[in-house]
């Protein structure tokens, strides 16, 4: 509160949330105006739309093959967008900064007509100082931002467009901790005590030197644990680095199961008055990547069970929302995931905060390309000018996060195959190490050996191995490569002195709720990555039995069977946790989003989710699928994923169809049974005792919908979300697994519908609409609270079905 309200005044029209002023970062995301168009010359005042950030204009657009983002961008529009916002200051005696967590892309920023800068990278966090250009106190200032996403294609996946992350103001004394100005490491960690080394960069923008008392207090659970004080003199216009060493006795270590966090609160005092307070969240943990034992965290072997994630949030597009990210991570955690790879770009800071809090092992990744482009207008076009600054800013911003355990400085970089790539990797490594020496550096390479890409079943010939120059160079601390699971067992022969991480695996393909008749054939779609695919299933669907993958990848079971066998394999990051918009491999239009997710775009798990849950969690699992709505006499393959049991018995209408046990390295069991309407039931047993039972009934015609909110009470803060699952059910309440009904949504009270999705990669209805088809019985509606406390009533209707509604309350 010390700084509260002293210096900054935002006009009431902007409805600034003043309670945030006690924090150093003041939210500046609300109350902007937006205009979509190439030039401001034509813009009339009525063309500007009022909105709150984060905002993604692409997600509001229509799918079209004419959109230049093409399949990579999910056939959604790009273009040029403008944002402006006015504010006033009370006193110009402070230094004022504006921070953008990310603008896609190629942003230009002005204040009061003064150009502040251009930033091509659409994922990087950056800031500008506003002080010299502010109007006198009490007068209006205007920030103008141009986001240019017109040069397309520039991405292999959906990027979104606009100021799609948060914006912050910082109003600081002329003596302050520089932005991202602390660096915390824990060089010695034991159960008994931990040494905490802190470097603090203090900026003095006064015209004279200042003598300051700098105190850092480490807090845990709100209580001071230890502190350290330094007296320093900082010359005018100097950025001074100050080191402080502290010891935490009996530290609570950060782990994936107990992600304990500490906060270092650094305050700067001049003549007894506090002029700045800077908080750094950190964790205490030790780790290494071991040649024999893989990943060791706090002395214990932990297999990394990770997923790769692109940044879109399904129907919300790229516009970040804290609760939406938290929900994604909760769904992953429930499956047993303990690792996240930020494919292939700097993530939003909120994701890393959540990974710190929830216990994920993060591979933080900076680039998808270096000097050579992958799409015509991508980051490679500005690589020479920007990569150093972007990488420095990325590491400096992220290096205090305890959840980050490795830096990936690239994904499938084309130069890995030549000496230029080795030179670039050396340069990038030096940049990273100048800022952080505590984490290994890797690149998600293409398979570094002569693995025939088109046929993953070919046994890898270790005699003929030829390593790519980057892998062979020894520059990387950690050998990371994508796919080629059959080469994993040979890692120690290929790289005797380097630990291994499978940076990307699998690329399995599935549409939730569709099943091929025969599940025991494995298909590789497309046949090769460089040859157009003309096969596949009607309606661009892919069977959700784990039986289809890209040829460079594998089914989920194929890779996991190898990964779990060898201790020296630290772990894997599966492509991908969630479906994402764009890259609809193996298909093209009308498909517009990916099939790779273990969970679909709406957040509904595909069946293979439960294979992982049975392997990766302590929960008792028994999952049977597909469903029990076929035509009399059809032959149906029933799979069961299960754990904590020796066997599963299947019954159709009370008649046993046999007991199955997993043999060898099996991860599921299967029965082939003729369909007979009624009840399918599975019973898992351990030592003859029932562990779990599961039943699926043949559903009748759709009669109504069942609505389930993930949370029925949410915050009235204008941001919080309730995710409402709409299940089509029959008159008895049985889920109808084949229903594709058109659903209409309406809402009353203190909320708005901000997204709808059903997980169908071919659906062209708007994510922002109020009507959407169900996909195989399910649809999702995302409801956002207003800032007023109250009730939200959500209604769903559909031709021929009985209406249904649900209430969500919102509280301050
Ligand atoms: C990888 C690539 C990912 C994604 C994936 C699809 O090669 O790193 O970004 O394109 O293939 O299988």
XYZ file of N, CA and C in Angstrom, residues 327-570:
732
model
N -7.552 -24.263 -15.972
C -8.390 -25.434 -16.279
C -7.629 -26.431 -17.152
N -6.938 -25.923 -18.178
C -6.163 -26.835 -19.029
C -5.164 -27.622 -18.181
N -4.490 -26.912 -17.291
C -3.472 -27.582 -16.485
C -4.097 -28.557 -15.490
N -5.261 -28.215 -14.967
C -5.943 -29.153 -14.058
C -6.327 -30.432 -14.787
N -6.817 -30.275 -16.010
C -7.203 -31.458 -16.791
C -5.965 -32.329 -17.051
N -4.844 -31.686 -17.322
C -3.599 -32.425 -17.544
C -3.134 -33.111 -16.255
N -3.201 -32.388 -15.145
C -2.751 -32.944 -13.857
C -3.564 -34.185 -13.486
N -4.873 -34.122 -13.721
C -5.768 -35.261 -13.450
C -5.365 -36.493 -14.247
N -4.774 -36.254 -15.408
C -4.347 -37.365 -16.265
C -3.016 -37.940 -15.788
N -2.314 -37.185 -14.935
C -1.019 -37.637 -14.450
C 0.152 -36.906 -15.076
N -0.134 -35.903 -15.877
C 0.933 -35.130 -16.525
C 1.705 -34.352 -15.463
N 3.045 -34.364 -15.575
C 3.845 -33.559 -14.652
C 4.791 -32.612 -15.388
N 4.624 -32.489 -16.712
C 5.543 -31.626 -17.462
C 4.840 -30.898 -18.598
N 5.285 -29.680 -18.865
C 4.717 -28.880 -19.955
C 5.865 -28.338 -20.799
N 5.745 -28.495 -22.111
C 6.689 -27.843 -23.019
C 5.956 -26.689 -23.699
N 6.536 -25.513 -23.674
C 5.870 -24.331 -24.223
C 6.168 -24.245 -25.720
N 5.559 -25.139 -26.488
C 5.822 -25.231 -27.917
C 5.194 -24.035 -28.653
N 5.965 -23.369 -29.464
C 7.418 -23.331 -29.623
C 7.871 -21.905 -29.399
N 7.401 -21.301 -28.324
C 7.596 -19.865 -28.150
C 7.465 -19.480 -26.675
N 7.970 -18.309 -26.315
C 7.796 -17.840 -24.943
C 6.312 -17.799 -24.583
N 5.948 -18.409 -23.460
C 4.541 -18.463 -23.077
C 4.119 -17.192 -22.373
N 2.828 -17.095 -22.074
C 2.353 -15.992 -21.253
C 2.849 -16.214 -19.823
N 3.206 -15.148 -19.107
C 3.739 -15.333 -17.757
C 2.790 -16.084 -16.822
N 1.491 -15.953 -17.050
C 0.527 -16.632 -16.176
C 0.686 -18.149 -16.242
N 1.050 -18.663 -17.405
C 1.233 -20.111 -17.529
C 2.360 -20.568 -16.603
N 3.437 -19.808 -16.583
C 4.573 -20.208 -15.752
C 4.243 -20.066 -14.269
N 3.498 -19.012 -13.917
C 3.078 -18.872 -12.511
C 2.268 -20.097 -12.092
N 1.366 -20.526 -12.967
C 0.530 -21.682 -12.643
C 1.356 -22.962 -12.574
N 2.334 -23.097 -13.456
C 3.191 -24.291 -13.406
C 4.004 -24.309 -12.109
N 4.440 -23.128 -11.662
C 5.130 -23.036 -10.358
C 4.209 -23.525 -9.243
N 2.973 -23.050 -9.291
C 2.029 -23.336 -8.198
C 1.504 -24.763 -8.235
N 1.394 -25.325 -9.437
C 0.730 -26.626 -9.557
C 1.718 -27.783 -9.690
N 2.993 -27.473 -9.922
C 3.989 -28.532 -9.974
C 4.130 -29.183 -11.333
N 4.575 -28.416 -12.310
C 4.892 -28.987 -13.629
C 6.368 -28.741 -13.951
N 6.962 -29.683 -14.643
C 8.364 -29.577 -15.051
C 8.364 -28.959 -16.448
N 8.770 -27.708 -16.510
C 8.595 -26.965 -17.761
C 9.865 -26.968 -18.605
N 9.684 -27.276 -19.886
C 10.712 -27.009 -20.876
C 10.292 -25.699 -21.544
N 11.045 -24.648 -21.249
C 10.659 -23.320 -21.736
C 11.377 -23.123 -23.074
N 10.589 -22.859 -24.114
C 11.152 -22.870 -25.467
C 11.051 -21.489 -26.102
N 12.090 -21.108 -26.833
C 12.130 -19.740 -27.365
C 11.744 -19.630 -28.838
N 12.209 -20.568 -29.689
C 12.070 -20.330 -31.133
C 11.644 -21.588 -31.895
N 10.958 -21.382 -33.006
C 10.634 -22.474 -33.941
C 11.524 -22.409 -35.177
N 12.254 -21.328 -35.310
C 13.176 -21.216 -36.454
C 14.289 -20.254 -36.078
N 15.439 -20.394 -36.753
C 16.520 -19.429 -36.572
C 16.603 -18.609 -37.864
N 17.699 -18.840 -38.600
C 17.906 -18.063 -39.831
C 17.005 -18.450 -40.993
N 16.583 -19.714 -41.007
C 15.821 -20.215 -42.161
C 14.331 -20.276 -41.863
N 13.552 -19.741 -42.800
C 12.104 -19.702 -42.578
C 11.463 -21.090 -42.689
N 10.340 -21.235 -42.030
C 9.470 -22.399 -42.234
C 8.203 -21.979 -42.965
N 7.746 -20.757 -42.692
C 6.677 -20.158 -43.503
C 7.201 -18.808 -43.981
N 6.622 -18.306 -45.044
C 7.248 -17.206 -45.773
C 7.603 -15.982 -44.921
N 6.692 -15.592 -44.030
C 6.887 -14.321 -43.317
C 7.186 -14.524 -41.840
N 7.784 -15.663 -41.500
C 7.933 -15.926 -40.063
C 9.144 -15.213 -39.462
N 9.423 -15.545 -38.230
C 10.415 -14.849 -37.414
C 11.825 -14.862 -38.022
N 12.090 -15.859 -38.876
C 13.426 -15.909 -39.499
C 13.727 -14.622 -40.274
N 12.676 -13.958 -40.734
C 12.900 -12.740 -41.523
C 13.485 -11.604 -40.667
N 13.343 -11.688 -39.350
C 13.939 -10.657 -38.479
C 14.970 -11.260 -37.520
N 15.294 -12.501 -37.775
C 16.183 -13.234 -36.859
C 17.473 -12.469 -36.557
N 18.141 -12.024 -37.607
C 19.468 -11.409 -37.408
C 19.387 -10.234 -36.449
N 18.383 -9.398 -36.650
C 18.290 -8.173 -35.871
C 17.793 -8.415 -34.434
N 16.968 -9.434 -34.253
C 16.221 -9.521 -32.994
C 16.540 -10.684 -32.077
N 17.197 -11.732 -32.576
C 17.226 -12.942 -31.734
C 17.967 -12.748 -30.417
N 18.999 -11.919 -30.434
C 19.778 -11.743 -29.201
C 18.916 -11.062 -28.134
N 18.309 -9.970 -28.522
C 17.470 -9.222 -27.588
C 16.290 -10.088 -27.109
N 15.648 -10.786 -28.038
C 14.500 -11.608 -27.648
C 14.911 -12.726 -26.689
N 16.033 -13.368 -26.988
C 16.461 -14.466 -26.118
C 16.857 -13.927 -24.739
N 17.549 -12.820 -24.725
C 17.931 -12.222 -23.430
C 16.693 -11.867 -22.606
N 15.738 -11.245 -23.252
C 14.536 -10.831 -22.519
C 13.743 -12.042 -22.017
N 13.734 -13.073 -22.830
C 13.020 -14.317 -22.476
C 13.652 -14.970 -21.244
N 14.957 -15.106 -21.260
C 15.632 -15.767 -20.124
C 15.508 -14.889 -18.875
N 15.712 -13.589 -19.046
C 15.661 -12.688 -17.891
C 14.271 -12.698 -17.260
N 13.247 -12.732 -18.096
C 11.884 -12.745 -17.560
C 11.593 -14.035 -16.812
N 12.086 -15.166 -17.323
C 11.605 -16.469 -16.857
C 12.504 -17.181 -15.853
N 13.724 -16.716 -15.650
C 14.715 -17.553 -14.961
C 14.457 -17.773 -13.477
N 13.549 -17.040 -12.856
C 13.273 -17.300 -11.432
C 12.174 -18.339 -11.210
N 11.574 -18.803 -12.277
C 10.473 -19.772 -12.101
C 11.027 -21.139 -11.702
N 10.621 -21.645 -10.549
C 11.134 -22.951 -10.131
C 10.657 -24.085 -11.027
N 9.573 -23.860 -11.757
C 9.042 -24.945 -12.597
C 9.890 -25.164 -13.854
N 10.734 -24.201 -14.197
C 11.534 -24.367 -15.427
C 12.804 -25.147 -15.114
N 13.016 -26.224 -15.852
C 14.172 -27.082 -15.625
C 15.090 -27.182 -16.829
N 14.661 -26.659 -17.954
C 15.540 -26.693 -19.136
C 15.095 -25.597 -20.097
N 16.070 -25.070 -20.803
C 15.795 -24.096 -21.860
C 15.896 -24.814 -23.185
N 14.875 -24.681 -24.010
C 14.999 -25.154 -25.389
C 15.134 -23.919 -26.268
N 16.234 -23.837 -27.006
C 16.442 -22.639 -27.828
C 16.005 -22.862 -29.275
N 15.279 -23.954 -29.525
C 14.766 -24.110 -30.875
C 14.019 -25.407 -31.064
N 13.162 -25.411 -32.059
C 12.432 -26.618 -32.432
C 12.681 -26.947 -33.896
N 13.139 -28.154 -34.141
C 13.335 -28.655 -35.517
C 13.918 -27.574 -36.420
N 15.024 -27.040 -35.975
C 15.701 -25.970 -36.690
C 16.405 -26.559 -37.910
N 16.155 -25.949 -39.047
C 16.709 -26.545 -40.271
C 18.237 -26.537 -40.302
N 18.815 -25.515 -39.684
C 20.288 -25.417 -39.706
C 20.982 -26.482 -38.851
N 20.175 -27.329 -38.146
C 20.831 -28.391 -37.375
C 21.642 -29.308 -38.279
N 21.315 -29.277 -39.570
C 21.994 -30.180 -40.502
C 23.263 -29.580 -41.084
N 23.644 -28.366 -40.679
C 24.890 -27.808 -41.210
C 25.664 -27.060 -40.131
N 26.850 -26.644 -40.498
C 27.744 -26.021 -39.514
C 27.228 -24.664 -39.053
N 26.433 -24.013 -39.894
C 25.860 -22.729 -39.475
C 25.003 -22.935 -38.210
N 24.306 -24.055 -38.177
C 23.464 -24.355 -37.013
C 24.296 -24.545 -35.754
N 25.446 -25.176 -35.908
C 26.316 -25.385 -34.750
C 26.797 -24.035 -34.228
N 27.180 -23.154 -35.156
C 27.660 -21.826 -34.754
C 26.539 -21.048 -34.059
N 25.346 -21.110 -34.614
C 24.228 -20.392 -33.987
C 23.932 -20.967 -32.608
N 23.951 -22.298 -32.517
C 23.666 -22.913 -31.209
C 24.680 -22.453 -30.172
N 25.948 -22.329 -30.575
C 26.981 -21.857 -29.637
C 26.680 -20.438 -29.184
N 26.274 -19.625 -30.145
C 25.970 -18.232 -29.810
C 24.777 -18.166 -28.839
N 23.739 -18.938 -29.128
C 22.550 -18.906 -28.270
C 22.877 -19.422 -26.875
N 23.713 -20.456 -26.842
C 24.091 -21.015 -25.540
C 24.833 -19.969 -24.709
N 25.725 -19.230 -25.371
C 26.476 -18.196 -24.647
C 25.524 -17.127 -24.112
N 24.518 -16.770 -24.897
C 23.547 -15.769 -24.433
C 22.816 -16.296 -23.194
N 22.334 -17.523 -23.295
C 21.597 -18.088 -22.152
C 22.503 -18.142 -20.925
N 23.722 -18.637 -21.131
C 24.593 -18.824 -19.968
C 25.065 -17.509 -19.358
N 24.996 -16.433 -20.120
C 25.352 -15.143 -19.523
C 24.262 -14.704 -18.540
N 23.115 -15.342 -18.617
C 21.984 -14.940 -17.765
C 21.531 -16.029 -16.808
N 21.800 -17.282 -17.138
C 21.408 -18.383 -16.252
C 22.317 -19.577 -16.510
N 22.937 -20.044 -15.434
C 23.826 -21.203 -15.595
C 23.256 -22.413 -14.872
N 22.026 -22.303 -14.401
C 21.520 -23.389 -13.554
C 20.719 -24.443 -14.316
N 20.471 -24.206 -15.594
C 19.626 -25.164 -16.317
C 20.298 -25.611 -17.607
N 20.114 -26.882 -17.976
C 20.692 -27.341 -19.234
C 19.985 -26.726 -20.441
N 20.743 -26.665 -21.526
C 20.216 -26.093 -22.771
C 20.047 -27.216 -23.781
N 18.909 -27.212 -24.423
C 18.656 -28.233 -25.437
C 18.023 -27.592 -26.659
N 17.915 -28.379 -27.717
C 17.131 -27.999 -28.895
C 16.282 -29.217 -29.218
N 15.021 -28.999 -29.510
C 14.177 -30.107 -29.945
C 14.553 -30.392 -31.399
N 15.509 -31.324 -31.555
C 16.022 -31.583 -32.914
C 15.118 -32.563 -33.654
N 15.336 -32.628 -34.950
C 14.796 -33.763 -35.687
C 15.651 -34.947 -35.261
N 15.161 -36.159 -35.466
C 15.958 -37.303 -35.011
C 17.392 -37.154 -35.505
N 18.355 -37.181 -34.616
C 19.721 -36.875 -35.011
C 20.439 -38.053 -35.653
N 19.726 -39.074 -35.952
C 20.359 -40.269 -36.501
C 19.696 -40.634 -37.828
N 20.239 -41.617 -38.502
C 19.741 -41.921 -39.841
C 18.491 -42.792 -39.818
N 17.605 -42.452 -38.938
C 16.351 -43.181 -38.801
C 15.473 -42.947 -40.024
N 15.063 -43.972 -40.723
C 14.186 -43.731 -41.865
C 12.848 -43.184 -41.370
N 12.590 -41.963 -41.731
C 11.450 -41.255 -41.176
C 10.113 -41.870 -41.540
N 10.066 -42.436 -42.751
C 8.762 -42.862 -43.242
C 8.286 -44.154 -42.592
N 9.154 -44.881 -41.947
C 8.738 -46.170 -41.420
C 9.309 -46.366 -40.020
N 8.508 -46.031 -39.036
C 9.005 -46.092 -37.659
C 9.169 -47.512 -37.149
N 8.635 -48.460 -37.900
C 8.734 -49.826 -37.399
C 10.086 -50.451 -37.750
N 10.822 -49.805 -38.671
C 12.137 -50.331 -39.042
C 13.056 -50.295 -37.838
N 13.729 -51.363 -37.588
C 14.660 -51.389 -36.473
C 15.813 -50.444 -36.769
N 16.124 -49.610 -35.832
C 17.208 -48.648 -35.996
C 18.541 -49.389 -36.100
N 19.346 -49.021 -37.108
C 20.620 -49.688 -37.341
C 21.745 -48.851 -36.731
N 22.153 -49.230 -35.542
C 23.106 -48.409 -34.802
C 24.462 -48.328 -35.511
N 24.808 -49.369 -36.286
C 26.086 -49.382 -37.012
C 26.154 -48.247 -38.024
N 24.993 -47.953 -38.600
C 24.983 -46.966 -39.683
C 24.627 -45.570 -39.184
N 24.606 -45.399 -37.885
C 24.148 -44.119 -37.341
C 25.005 -42.962 -37.826
N 24.359 -41.924 -38.258
C 25.098 -40.713 -38.607
C 24.417 -39.562 -37.891
N 25.120 -38.930 -36.998
C 24.501 -37.904 -36.188
C 24.467 -36.594 -36.947
N 23.416 -35.814 -36.738
C 23.417 -34.520 -37.391
C 24.448 -33.622 -36.722
N 24.967 -32.635 -37.448
C 26.090 -31.854 -36.920
C 25.774 -31.203 -35.576
N 24.567 -30.729 -35.388
C 24.258 -30.080 -34.115
C 24.298 -31.079 -32.967
N 23.704 -32.251 -33.192
C 23.713 -33.272 -32.146
C 25.142 -33.722 -31.859
N 25.932 -33.854 -32.944
C 27.294 -34.362 -32.795
C 28.241 -33.327 -32.200
N 27.868 -32.056 -32.279
C 28.800 -30.984 -31.899
C 29.137 -30.949 -30.416
N 28.278 -31.527 -29.609
C 28.514 -31.469 -28.166
C 28.101 -30.147 -27.544
N 27.552 -29.234 -28.335
C 27.169 -27.919 -27.803
C 26.022 -28.044 -26.799
N 25.087 -28.926 -27.094
C 23.892 -29.005 -26.252
C 24.176 -29.810 -24.988
N 23.616 -29.338 -23.874
C 23.826 -30.033 -22.597
C 22.984 -31.299 -22.525
N 21.858 -31.211 -23.168
C 20.869 -32.268 -23.060
C 20.489 -32.611 -24.490
N 20.583 -33.893 -24.845
C 20.169 -34.264 -26.195
C 18.655 -34.402 -26.188
N 18.044 -33.581 -27.052
C 16.593 -33.644 -27.143
C 16.220 -33.812 -28.593
N 15.440 -34.809 -28.877
C 14.930 -34.862 -30.244
C 13.492 -35.336 -30.288
N 12.881 -35.027 -31.406
C 11.457 -35.268 -31.590
C 11.248 -36.605 -32.306
N 10.357 -37.421 -31.764
C 9.926 -38.687 -32.405
C 11.048 -39.729 -32.430
N 10.936 -40.676 -33.379
C 11.936 -41.736 -33.529
C 12.107 -42.546 -32.238
N 10.981 -42.957 -31.682
C 11.037 -43.678 -30.403
C 11.847 -44.966 -30.482
N 11.953 -45.538 -31.692
C 12.724 -46.778 -31.789
C 14.224 -46.560 -31.589
N 14.650 -45.302 -31.670
C 16.079 -45.034 -31.434
C 16.366 -44.802 -29.945
N 15.331 -44.603 -29.131
C 15.581 -44.270 -27.719
C 16.501 -45.282 -27.018
N 16.274 -46.576 -27.224
C 17.110 -47.538 -26.488
C 18.598 -47.411 -26.826
N 18.919 -46.802 -27.969
C 20.322 -46.709 -28.401
C 20.971 -45.396 -27.983
N 20.257 -44.630 -27.199
C 20.775 -43.303 -26.855
C 22.156 -43.350 -26.225
N 22.364 -44.278 -25.299
C 23.657 -44.294 -24.591
C 24.816 -44.653 -25.519
N 24.511 -45.428 -26.570
C 25.567 -45.706 -27.551
C 25.852 -44.478 -28.409
N 24.814 -43.801 -28.805
C 24.991 -42.631 -29.677
C 25.614 -41.454 -28.944
N 25.217 -41.266 -27.702
C 25.654 -40.084 -26.941
C 26.081 -40.521 -25.540
N 27.250 -41.144 -25.446
C 27.621 -41.719 -24.149
C 27.711 -40.685 -23.021
N 27.956 -39.424 -23.368
C 28.174 -38.434 -22.300
C 27.051 -37.435 -22.142
N 25.932 -37.699 -22.785
C 24.862 -36.696 -22.722
C 23.554 -37.338 -22.272
N 22.900 -36.715 -21.310
C 21.566 -37.212 -20.936
C 20.540 -36.918 -22.033
N 19.391 -37.566 -21.893
C 18.408 -37.537 -22.975
C 17.033 -37.085 -22.487
N 16.376 -36.293 -23.323
C 14.955 -35.993 -23.096
C 14.237 -36.118 -24.447
N 13.106 -36.787 -24.457
C 12.310 -36.870 -25.689
C 11.484 -35.583 -25.763
N 11.991 -34.629 -26.517
C 11.385 -33.293 -26.545
C 9.982 -33.296 -27.145
N 9.717 -34.254 -28.006
C 8.388 -34.309 -28.638
C 8.172 -35.730 -29.121
N 6.999 -36.289 -28.816
C 6.748 -37.675 -29.226
C 5.335 -37.830 -29.783
N 5.140 -38.957 -30.401
C 3.820 -39.538 -30.656
C 3.067 -38.951 -31.855
N 2.556 -37.714 -31.762
C 1.690 -37.214 -32.821
C 0.663 -38.274 -33.219
N -0.045 -38.764 -32.213
C -1.186 -39.641 -32.468
C -2.339 -38.786 -32.971
N -3.266 -39.408 -33.689
C -4.376 -38.664 -34.305
C -5.700 -39.278 -33.867
N -6.608 -38.436 -33.423
C -7.930 -38.923 -33.014
C -8.979 -37.828 -33.071
N -10.205 -38.217 -33.416
C -11.360 -37.340 -33.199
C -12.142 -37.950 -32.050
N -12.472 -37.133 -31.058
C -13.195 -37.686 -29.910
C -14.517 -38.327 -30.339
N -14.687 -39.570 -29.909
C -15.990 -40.211 -30.073
C -16.238 -40.907 -31.398
N -15.247 -40.911 -32.317
C -15.383 -41.698 -33.561
C -14.517 -42.948 -33.452
N -15.026 -44.071 -33.971
C -14.290 -45.320 -33.827
C -14.354 -46.118 -35.114
N -13.198 -46.561 -35.611
C -13.198 -47.456 -36.763
C -13.750 -48.810 -36.330
N -14.247 -49.560 -37.298
C -14.848 -50.847 -36.954
C -13.786 -51.796 -36.407
N -12.639 -51.811 -37.060
C -11.571 -52.699 -36.579
C -10.500 -51.835 -35.902
N -10.212 -52.175 -34.655
C -9.310 -51.322 -33.871
C -7.892 -51.866 -33.829
N -7.678 -53.078 -34.345
C -6.361 -53.679 -34.153
C -5.463 -53.562 -35.380
N -5.742 -52.553 -36.222
C -4.819 -52.245 -37.310
C -4.260 -50.863 -37.026
N -2.969 -50.703 -37.261
C -2.357 -49.392 -37.020
C -2.167 -48.685 -38.348
N -2.565 -47.413 -38.378
C -2.469 -46.640 -39.632
C -1.540 -45.456 -39.442
N -0.774 -45.141 -40.495
C 0.083 -43.952 -40.471
C -0.477 -42.961 -41.479
N -0.995 -41.882 -40.978
C -1.580 -40.844 -41.831
C -0.884 -39.532 -41.572
N -0.490 -38.709 -42.533
C -0.408 -39.028 -43.950
C 0.691 -40.080 -44.161
N 0.832 -40.541 -45.367
C 1.796 -41.616 -45.574
C 3.213 -41.070 -45.421
N 3.450 -39.899 -45.956
C 4.700 -39.172 -45.712
C 4.371 -37.698 -45.539
N 5.199 -36.992 -44.764
C 4.874 -35.593 -44.465
C 4.872 -34.726 -45.710
N 5.672 -35.112 -46.749
C 5.833 -34.253 -47.926
C 4.953 -34.678 -49.094
N 4.064 -35.637 -48.872
C 3.189 -36.076 -49.961
C 1.739 -35.834 -49.548
N 0.959 -35.134 -50.409
C -0.435 -34.863 -50.035
C -1.174 -36.168 -49.711
N -2.034 -36.085 -48.731
C -2.730 -37.262 -48.219
C -4.108 -37.339 -48.867
N -4.416 -38.465 -49.482
C -5.744 -38.535 -50.075
C -6.552 -39.685 -49.477
N -6.211 -40.057 -48.264
C -6.950 -41.156 -47.630
C -7.824 -40.655 -46.505
N -7.978 -41.498 -45.531
C -8.696 -41.086 -44.336
C -10.142 -41.503 -44.306
N -10.826 -41.073 -43.271
C -12.212 -41.477 -43.024
C -13.186 -40.432 -43.519
N -14.432 -40.839 -43.768
C -15.445 -39.860 -44.171
C -15.548 -38.741 -43.144
N -15.788 -37.544 -43.659
C -15.975 -36.398 -42.756
C -14.687 -35.964 -42.071
N -13.561 -36.341 -42.630
C -12.274 -35.989 -42.012
C -12.225 -36.353 -40.528
N -12.678 -37.540 -40.214
C -12.577 -38.004 -38.829
C -11.424 -38.991 -38.704
N -10.974 -39.195 -37.492
C -9.936 -40.191 -37.219
C -10.399 -41.030 -36.035
N -10.224 -42.317 -36.143
C -10.654 -43.231 -35.082
C -10.011 -42.883 -33.743
N -10.810 -42.922 -32.678
C -10.289 -42.592 -31.349
C -9.777 -43.814 -30.581
N -9.797 -44.995 -31.227
C -8.947 -46.056 -30.672
C -7.527 -45.555 -30.937
N -6.598 -45.915 -30.096
C -5.219 -45.444 -30.269
C -4.571 -46.250 -31.400
N -4.987 -45.962 -32.628
C -4.550 -46.800 -33.745
C -4.084 -45.992 -34.955
N -4.058 -44.648 -34.839
C -3.628 -43.833 -35.985
C -2.578 -42.841 -35.504
N -1.503 -42.731 -36.273
C -0.496 -41.710 -35.952
C 0.129 -41.228 -37.244
N 0.864 -40.141 -37.126
C 1.696 -39.714 -38.249
C 2.819 -40.735 -38.420
N 3.406 -40.812 -39.622
C 4.489 -41.779 -39.806
C 5.762 -41.404 -39.055
N 5.928 -40.086 -38.773
C 7.119 -39.707 -38.009
C 6.912 -39.953 -36.514
N 5.645 -40.194 -36.136
C 5.351 -40.403 -34.720
C 5.017 -41.843 -34.429
N 4.078 -42.059 -33.537
C 3.708 -43.421 -33.150
C 2.338 -43.355 -32.494
N 1.761 -44.513 -32.241
C 0.585 -44.487 -31.375
C 1.074 -44.103 -29.971
N 0.139 -43.777 -29.112
C 0.526 -43.418 -27.739
C 1.200 -44.597 -27.044
N 0.657 -45.773 -27.275
C 1.212 -46.937 -26.578
C 2.621 -47.247 -27.056
N 2.857 -47.139 -28.356
C 4.179 -47.506 -28.884
C 5.299 -46.736 -28.197
N 5.130 -45.414 -28.081
C 6.204 -44.631 -27.458
C 6.278 -44.854 -25.957
N 5.126 -44.883 -25.309
C 5.170 -45.002 -23.847
C 5.780 -46.340 -23.404
N 5.525 -47.405 -24.184
C 6.092 -48.712 -23.823
C 7.613 -48.659 -23.773
N 8.198 -47.923 -24.710
C 9.667 -47.819 -24.716
C 10.132 -46.874 -23.624
N 9.469 -45.759 -23.525
C 9.874 -44.733 -22.546
C 9.885 -45.281 -21.127
N 8.909 -46.094 -20.784
C 8.796 -46.538 -19.387
C 9.840 -47.604 -19.039
N 10.427 -48.196 -20.075
C 11.326 -49.322 -19.852
C 12.726 -48.909 -19.383
N 13.191 -47.734 -19.787
C 14.596 -47.387 -19.557
C 14.747 -46.222 -18.592
N 15.476 -46.457 -17.538
C 15.707 -45.394 -16.553
C 16.432 -44.198 -17.144
N 17.352 -44.444 -18.076
C 18.163 -43.321 -18.567
C 17.373 -42.370 -19.459
N 16.177 -42.756 -19.839
C 15.326 -41.835 -20.597
C 14.594 -40.946 -19.594
N 14.965 -39.669 -19.555
C 14.416 -38.765 -18.520
C 12.910 -38.606 -18.608
